[in-house]
Coordinates of C-alpha atoms in Angstrom, one line a residue:
M1 CA -21.4 8.8 13.1
T2 CA -21.7 5.7 11.0
D3 CA -23.9 2.8 12.1
A4 CA -21.9 0.0 13.7
V5 CA -22.3 -3.5 12.2
I6 CA -23.8 -5.7 15.0
D7 CA -22.6 -9.3 15.2
Y8 CA -25.8 -10.9 16.5
A9 CA -24.1 -14.2 16.9
E10 CA -21.7 -12.7 19.4
V11 CA -24.6 -10.9 21.1
F12 CA -26.5 -14.2 21.5
Q13 CA -23.5 -15.9 23.0
A14 CA -22.9 -13.0 25.4
L15 CA -26.5 -12.8 26.7
P16 CA -26.3 -13.1 30.6
G17 CA -29.2 -15.6 30.9
M18 CA -29.7 -19.1 29.6
V19 CA -31.0 -19.0 26.0
A20 CA -31.3 -21.7 23.4
L21 CA -32.8 -21.9 19.9
L22 CA -34.9 -25.0 19.0
T23 CA -36.2 -26.1 15.6
P24 CA -39.9 -27.0 15.3
E25 CA -38.8 -30.6 15.7
L26 CA -37.4 -29.6 19.2
V27 CA -33.8 -30.1 18.1
Y28 CA -31.2 -27.7 19.5
A29 CA -30.1 -25.3 16.7
D30 CA -27.9 -23.3 19.1
A31 CA -27.3 -22.5 22.8
N32 CA -25.5 -19.6 24.4
E33 CA -22.5 -19.9 26.7
E34 CA -24.6 -19.3 29.8
F35 CA -27.0 -22.1 28.9
L36 CA -24.2 -24.6 28.5
R37 CA -22.4 -23.5 31.7
V38 CA -25.5 -23.6 33.9
S39 CA -26.8 -26.9 32.4
G40 CA -23.4 -28.5 32.6
R41 CA -23.3 -29.5 29.0
T42 CA -20.9 -28.9 26.2
R43 CA -21.9 -27.6 22.8
E44 CA -21.3 -31.0 21.2
Q45 CA -23.7 -32.6 23.8
V46 CA -26.5 -30.1 22.9
V47 CA -26.5 -28.6 19.4
G48 CA -28.1 -30.9 16.8
R49 CA -29.7 -33.2 19.4
Y50 CA -33.3 -33.7 20.4
L51 CA -34.2 -31.7 23.5
F52 CA -35.5 -34.6 25.5
D53 CA -32.6 -36.8 24.7
V54 CA -30.4 -34.1 26.2
F55 CA -32.7 -33.5 29.2
P56 CA -35.0 -36.5 29.8
D57 CA -37.3 -36.9 32.8
N58 CA -35.8 -38.9 35.7
P59 CA -36.7 -42.5 35.0
N60 CA -36.2 -43.3 38.7
D61 CA -38.9 -40.8 39.8
S62 CA -42.4 -41.4 38.5
S63 CA -43.5 -38.0 39.8
A64 CA -40.9 -36.2 37.7
S65 CA -42.9 -34.1 35.2
G66 CA -40.8 -31.0 34.5
M67 CA -39.8 -32.1 31.0
R68 CA -43.3 -33.3 30.1
N69 CA -44.6 -29.8 31.1
L70 CA -41.9 -28.2 29.0
E71 CA -42.8 -30.3 26.0
A72 CA -46.5 -29.2 26.4
S73 CA -45.4 -25.5 26.5
L74 CA -43.3 -25.8 23.4
K75 CA -46.1 -27.5 21.5
R76 CA -48.5 -24.7 22.5
V77 CA -46.1 -22.2 21.0
L78 CA -45.8 -24.2 17.8
Q79 CA -49.6 -24.6 17.5
N80 CA -50.6 -21.1 18.6
G81 CA -47.7 -19.0 17.5
E82 CA -47.7 -17.2 20.8
R83 CA -45.2 -16.7 23.7
D84 CA -45.7 -19.1 26.6
A85 CA -44.4 -18.3 30.1
M86 CA -44.2 -21.4 32.3
A87 CA -44.7 -21.6 36.0
L88 CA -41.6 -22.3 38.1
Q89 CA -40.7 -26.0 37.5
R90 CA -38.6 -28.6 39.2
Y91 CA -36.4 -30.5 36.9
D92 CA -34.2 -33.5 37.6
V93 CA -31.0 -33.0 35.5
E94 CA -28.6 -35.9 35.0
S95 CA -25.0 -35.1 36.0
M96 CA -22.6 -35.4 33.1
E97 CA -19.7 -36.0 35.6
R98 CA -21.7 -38.7 37.4
P99 CA -24.0 -40.5 35.0
G100 CA -27.0 -42.0 36.7
Q101 CA -27.1 -39.3 39.4
W102 CA -29.8 -36.7 39.1
E103 CA -29.6 -33.1 40.4
E104 CA -32.7 -31.3 41.5
R105 CA -32.9 -27.9 39.7
Y106 CA -35.5 -25.2 39.6
W107 CA -35.9 -23.4 36.3
S108 CA -38.5 -20.8 35.1
P109 CA -38.7 -21.1 31.3
V110 CA -40.2 -18.8 28.7
N111 CA -40.7 -20.0 25.2
A112 CA -41.4 -17.7 22.2
P113 CA -41.8 -18.2 18.4
V114 CA -39.6 -16.9 15.6
F115 CA -41.5 -16.7 12.4
G116 CA -40.2 -17.5 8.9
P117 CA -41.1 -15.7 5.6
D118 CA -44.1 -18.0 5.2
G119 CA -45.6 -16.9 8.5
Q120 CA -45.0 -20.3 10.1
V121 CA -42.9 -20.9 13.3
A122 CA -39.3 -21.4 12.1
L123 CA -37.5 -21.4 15.5
L124 CA -38.3 -21.4 19.1
V125 CA -36.5 -19.2 21.6
H126 CA -36.1 -21.1 24.9
R127 CA -35.1 -18.8 27.7
V128 CA -34.5 -20.2 31.2
E129 CA -34.2 -18.4 34.5
E130 CA -32.1 -20.5 37.0
V131 CA -33.5 -20.1 40.5
T132 CA -32.2 -23.2 42.1
E133 CA -30.1 -21.2 44.6
L134 CA -33.1 -19.3 45.8
I135 CA -35.1 -22.5 46.3
R136 CA -32.5 -24.8 47.7
A137 CA -29.4 -22.7 48.4
R138 CA -27.3 -25.8 48.7
G139 CA -23.8 -25.8 50.1
R140 CA -24.0 -22.6 52.2
P141 CA -25.6 -21.7 55.5
L142 CA -28.7 -19.6 55.5
G143 CA -30.1 -17.2 58.1
D144 CA -33.6 -17.7 59.5
R145 CA -35.0 -15.0 57.2
S146 CA -33.5 -16.6 54.1
R147 CA -34.8 -20.0 55.1
V148 CA -38.3 -18.6 55.5
L149 CA -38.0 -17.0 52.0
E150 CA -36.8 -20.3 50.5
A151 CA -39.7 -22.2 52.1
E152 CA -42.2 -19.6 50.9
L153 CA -40.9 -19.7 47.3
Y154 CA -40.9 -23.4 47.3
T155 CA -44.5 -23.6 48.6
R156 CA -45.8 -20.9 46.1
A157 CA -44.1 -22.7 43.2
R158 CA -45.8 -26.0 44.2
E159 CA -49.2 -24.3 44.6
L160 CA -48.9 -22.6 41.2
Q161 CA -47.9 -25.9 39.5
E162 CA -51.0 -27.6 41.1
V163 CA -53.3 -24.8 40.0
N164 CA -52.0 -25.0 36.5
E165 CA -52.6 -28.8 36.4
R166 CA -56.1 -28.4 37.7
L167 CA -56.9 -25.7 35.1
R168 CA -55.6 -28.0 32.3
E169 CA -57.7 -30.8 33.5
A170 CA -60.8 -28.5 33.7
H171 CA -60.1 -27.2 30.2
A172 CA -59.8 -30.7 28.9
R173 CA -63.1 -31.7 30.4
E174 CA -64.8 -28.7 28.9
R175 CA -63.3 -29.5 25.5
E176 CA -64.8 -33.0 25.7
V177 CA -68.2 -31.7 26.6
A178 CA -68.1 -29.0 23.9
L179 CA -67.1 -31.5 21.3
A180 CA -70.0 -33.8 22.3
L181 CA -72.4 -30.8 22.1
Q182 CA -71.0 -29.9 18.7
K183 CA -71.5 -33.4 17.3
A184 CA -75.0 -33.5 18.6
M185 CA -76.0 -30.2 17.0
L186 CA -74.4 -30.5 13.6
P187 CA -76.4 -32.5 11.1
A188 CA -75.2 -35.9 9.9
L189 CA -74.1 -36.2 6.3
R190 CA -76.8 -37.2 3.9
H191 CA -76.9 -37.1 0.1
T192 CA -79.3 -34.5 -1.3
G193 CA -81.2 -36.5 -3.9
H194 CA -78.7 -37.7 -6.5
H195 CA -76.2 -35.0 -5.7
P196 CA -73.1 -36.4 -3.7
A197 CA -71.8 -34.2 -0.9
A198 CA -69.3 -34.4 1.9
V199 CA -69.1 -32.5 5.2
R200 CA -66.2 -32.3 7.7
Y201 CA -65.7 -30.7 11.1
Q202 CA -62.1 -30.5 12.2
P203 CA -61.6 -29.4 15.9
A204 CA -58.8 -27.0 16.6
V205 CA -55.8 -28.0 18.7
G206 CA -55.7 -26.6 22.3
A207 CA -57.9 -26.8 25.3
L208 CA -60.8 -24.6 24.4
N209 CA -60.3 -23.7 20.8
V210 CA -63.4 -25.6 19.6
C211 CA -67.0 -25.2 18.7
G212 CA -67.4 -21.9 17.0
D213 CA -68.0 -23.2 13.5
W214 CA -71.0 -24.9 11.9
Y215 CA -72.5 -26.1 8.6
D216 CA -75.9 -27.0 7.3
M217 CA -77.6 -28.5 4.2
V218 CA -81.4 -28.4 3.7
D219 CA -83.8 -29.3 0.9
L220 CA -85.6 -26.3 -0.5
P221 CA -89.1 -26.2 -2.0
G222 CA -89.8 -25.4 -5.6
G223 CA -87.8 -28.0 -7.7
D224 CA -84.4 -29.6 -7.4
R225 CA -82.9 -27.0 -5.0
I226 CA -80.9 -27.2 -1.8
G227 CA -79.5 -24.6 0.6
V228 CA -75.9 -25.0 1.8
A229 CA -74.5 -22.8 4.5
V230 CA -71.5 -22.4 6.9
G231 CA -70.9 -20.0 9.7
D232 CA -68.5 -19.1 12.5
V233 CA -69.2 -17.8 16.0
V234 CA -66.7 -15.5 17.7
G235 CA -65.3 -17.3 20.8
H236 CA -64.7 -20.9 21.8
G237 CA -65.8 -23.5 24.3
L238 CA -69.3 -24.3 25.6
A239 CA -70.7 -20.7 25.2
A240 CA -69.7 -20.6 21.5
A241 CA -71.2 -24.1 21.0
G242 CA -74.5 -22.9 22.4
V243 CA -74.6 -19.8 20.2
M244 CA -73.6 -21.8 17.2
G245 CA -76.5 -24.2 17.7
Q246 CA -79.0 -21.3 17.9
L247 CA -77.7 -19.6 14.8
R248 CA -77.5 -22.8 12.8
S249 CA -81.1 -23.7 13.7
A250 CA -82.4 -20.2 12.9
L251 CA -80.8 -20.0 9.5
S252 CA -81.9 -23.6 8.7
A253 CA -85.5 -22.6 9.4
A254 CA -85.2 -19.2 7.6
S255 CA -83.7 -20.6 4.5
R256 CA -86.7 -23.0 4.0
V257 CA -89.2 -20.1 3.8
A258 CA -87.1 -17.2 2.5
E259 CA -87.1 -16.0 -1.1
G260 CA -83.4 -16.4 -1.3
P261 CA -80.1 -16.5 0.6
A262 CA -80.1 -12.7 1.2
Q263 CA -83.5 -12.8 2.9
A264 CA -82.5 -15.8 5.0
L265 CA -79.4 -13.9 6.2
D266 CA -81.5 -10.8 6.8
V267 CA -83.7 -12.8 9.2
L268 CA -80.6 -14.4 10.8
G269 CA -79.0 -11.0 11.3
M270 CA -82.1 -9.6 13.1
Y271 CA -82.3 -12.8 15.3
A272 CA -78.5 -12.6 16.1
R273 CA -79.1 -9.1 17.8
S274 CA -81.1 -10.9 20.5
V275 CA -78.6 -13.7 21.2
D276 CA -75.8 -12.9 23.6
G277 CA -72.5 -14.0 22.1
A278 CA -73.7 -13.8 18.5
E279 CA -72.2 -10.4 17.8
N280 CA -70.0 -10.4 14.8
A281 CA -70.7 -14.0 13.9
T282 CA -70.2 -14.7 10.1
A283 CA -72.2 -16.8 7.8
V284 CA -72.6 -17.5 4.1
E285 CA -75.8 -19.0 2.6
T286 CA -76.1 -20.5 -0.9
C287 CA -79.0 -21.8 -2.9
I288 CA -78.1 -24.4 -5.5
D289 CA -80.8 -24.7 -8.3
W290 CA -80.1 -27.7 -10.6
D291 CA -83.2 -27.0 -12.7
N292 CA -81.6 -23.6 -13.8
H293 CA -78.0 -24.5 -13.1
T294 CA -77.5 -21.5 -10.9
I295 CA -76.1 -20.7 -7.5
A296 CA -77.6 -17.7 -5.6
Y297 CA -75.5 -16.6 -2.6
S298 CA -75.1 -14.0 0.1
S299 CA -72.4 -13.6 2.7
A300 CA -72.3 -11.8 6.1
G301 CA -68.5 -11.2 6.6
H302 CA -67.6 -14.8 5.7
P303 CA -64.8 -16.1 3.4
P304 CA -66.2 -16.6 -0.1
P305 CA -67.3 -20.0 -1.3
A306 CA -65.2 -21.6 -4.1
L307 CA -66.7 -22.8 -7.3
L308 CA -64.4 -25.3 -9.1
H309 CA -65.4 -25.5 -12.8
P310 CA -65.0 -28.7 -14.8
D311 CA -62.0 -27.1 -16.7
G312 CA -60.1 -26.6 -13.4
A313 CA -60.7 -22.9 -13.0
V314 CA -61.6 -21.7 -9.5
E315 CA -64.1 -18.9 -9.0
F316 CA -64.6 -17.3 -5.6
L317 CA -68.2 -16.2 -5.0
D318 CA -67.4 -12.7 -3.6
R319 CA -69.8 -10.4 -5.3
A320 CA -72.4 -10.3 -2.4
T321 CA -70.6 -9.7 0.8
D322 CA -71.8 -7.6 3.8
P323 CA -70.3 -7.1 7.3
P324 CA -70.7 -9.8 10.0
L325 CA -74.1 -10.4 11.6
G326 CA -75.3 -7.4 13.7
A327 CA -72.2 -5.3 12.8
R328 CA -74.2 -2.5 11.2
P329 CA -75.8 0.0 13.7
E330 CA -79.0 -0.1 11.7
H331 CA -80.5 -2.9 9.6
V332 CA -79.6 -2.9 5.9
S333 CA -80.8 -5.6 3.5
M334 CA -78.2 -8.1 2.6
P335 CA -76.8 -8.2 -1.0
Q336 CA -77.3 -11.3 -3.2
A337 CA -75.6 -12.5 -6.4
E338 CA -76.0 -15.4 -8.8
V339 CA -73.6 -17.5 -10.8
S340 CA -74.1 -20.2 -13.4
F341 CA -72.5 -23.6 -13.3
T342 CA -72.2 -26.6 -15.6
E343 CA -72.6 -30.2 -14.7
G344 CA -69.5 -31.7 -13.0
A345 CA -68.6 -28.5 -11.2
T346 CA -67.9 -28.5 -7.4
L347 CA -69.0 -26.0 -4.8
V348 CA -66.8 -25.7 -1.6
L349 CA -68.0 -23.9 1.5
Y350 CA -65.6 -23.6 4.5
T351 CA -64.8 -21.6 7.6
D352 CA -61.8 -19.4 8.1
G353 CA -59.8 -22.1 9.9
L354 CA -59.2 -23.7 6.5
V355 CA -57.5 -20.6 4.9
E356 CA -56.5 -18.1 7.5
R357 CA -53.0 -18.2 9.2
R358 CA -51.5 -15.9 11.8
R359 CA -49.6 -12.9 10.2
E360 CA -50.7 -13.9 6.7
D361 CA -53.0 -12.0 4.4
I362 CA -56.3 -13.8 3.7
D363 CA -55.6 -13.6 -0.1
V364 CA -52.6 -15.9 0.4
G365 CA -54.8 -18.5 2.0
L366 CA -57.4 -18.2 -0.8
A367 CA -54.7 -18.7 -3.4
R368 CA -53.5 -21.7 -1.5
L369 CA -57.1 -23.1 -1.6
A370 CA -57.3 -22.5 -5.3
R371 CA -54.1 -24.4 -5.9
A372 CA -55.3 -27.3 -3.7
L373 CA -58.6 -27.5 -5.6
G374 CA -56.6 -27.6 -8.9
H375 CA -54.5 -30.5 -7.6
C376 CA -57.4 -32.7 -6.5
G377 CA -60.5 -31.3 -7.9
E378 CA -61.4 -34.3 -9.9
A379 CA -61.8 -36.5 -6.8
D380 CA -65.3 -37.4 -5.5
P381 CA -66.5 -35.1 -2.6
E382 CA -65.4 -37.4 0.2
A383 CA -61.9 -37.8 -1.2
L384 CA -61.7 -34.1 -2.0
A385 CA -62.8 -33.1 1.5
D386 CA -60.0 -35.3 3.0
A387 CA -57.4 -34.0 0.5
L388 CA -58.3 -30.4 1.3
L389 CA -57.9 -30.8 5.0
L390 CA -54.6 -32.7 4.5
E391 CA -53.2 -30.0 2.2
M392 CA -54.6 -26.9 3.8
L393 CA -54.3 -27.4 7.5
P394 CA -50.9 -27.0 9.3
V395 CA -49.0 -30.0 10.4
G396 CA -50.0 -30.7 14.0
G397 CA -53.4 -29.1 13.5
A398 CA -54.8 -25.5 13.2
T399 CA -55.5 -23.1 16.1
D400 CA -59.1 -22.5 14.9
D401 CA -61.7 -25.1 14.1
T402 CA -62.7 -25.8 10.5
A403 CA -66.0 -26.7 8.9
L404 CA -66.1 -27.8 5.3
I405 CA -68.8 -28.8 2.8
V406 CA -68.1 -30.1 -0.7
V407 CA -71.0 -30.6 -3.1
R408 CA -70.7 -32.1 -6.6
L409 CA -73.0 -30.1 -9.0

């Protein structure tokens, strides 16, 4: 038996439920026949048009929020790359036969991403369950039992919508507190002697995706030396912010008395075992020595620092990498490596939010960073930091926070 050729366009049109395809700009790319029939629109009125031009919120009802909630759901899918199932929503839909008249509809949408070859969201699948008849059952008599069911469904839908709104408000408040805590615990930028540097912290988009990343710069004894570090705590929100503060402070203190980056991370690894929530945190510590023109470094499961040489070549410092903090069942001393640099080079430390993307190998992100450094490496640290965030982070923001340090050597 030979395999039949499947006409997926015909399958899409024949799907029994309401399904539409949206571009990342929320423009209708296609809609199946059931979507058009139930929504009361023609293909010309839908395809190629902006979603909220086709279905705006009712301007005569200040409480109408169905379309605003739908927009928030679609943006979450674009930002997170994950399916988003919405609670049952009430929508006011303008009648095409009677412009200016609005029909109360009850739809239960599910929005899902379709990824392109680059790993980014290329399309959104917008599927809608029409349940207006269950909620309102207009135009036909109902028995007592059906009316009870209608009232119960309506009440539960309203309650669920209110719970979702309260959760979003609570998450927004926690995000504000976590950001304030993050700002208070991260050190302010300061130039280390005559060596210019820039630091950036870019919060993630979303309600709680914030406060796992940190950075630190400290003067070290014994000549013209500084310690530069970045780290990342697993988790988000206030708990991650608290753990981040403890680990940053511990490494900052350890680096001042340790014989080198490896020993400083050894101390941090042992300390992390006693801190709830510090499991599998990552960190990289570097010691820049201008007297000897060397950088000593050690990494605990963290993406490698990038050294941009004056000739434009980019070298990733990846010869001293161990698993994340506390990942080994028994303590093993951290590895350490050293690299030379020439005057005018630039050292860039960062967290994974800068280079990692969902469904993409980390090497792709590192290659993208190398290209970005080649484009704008001659800029001063402040300008380079801004350029890297602009070129590396997705439009609309990343789903993980990003810490970044740029030091001109």
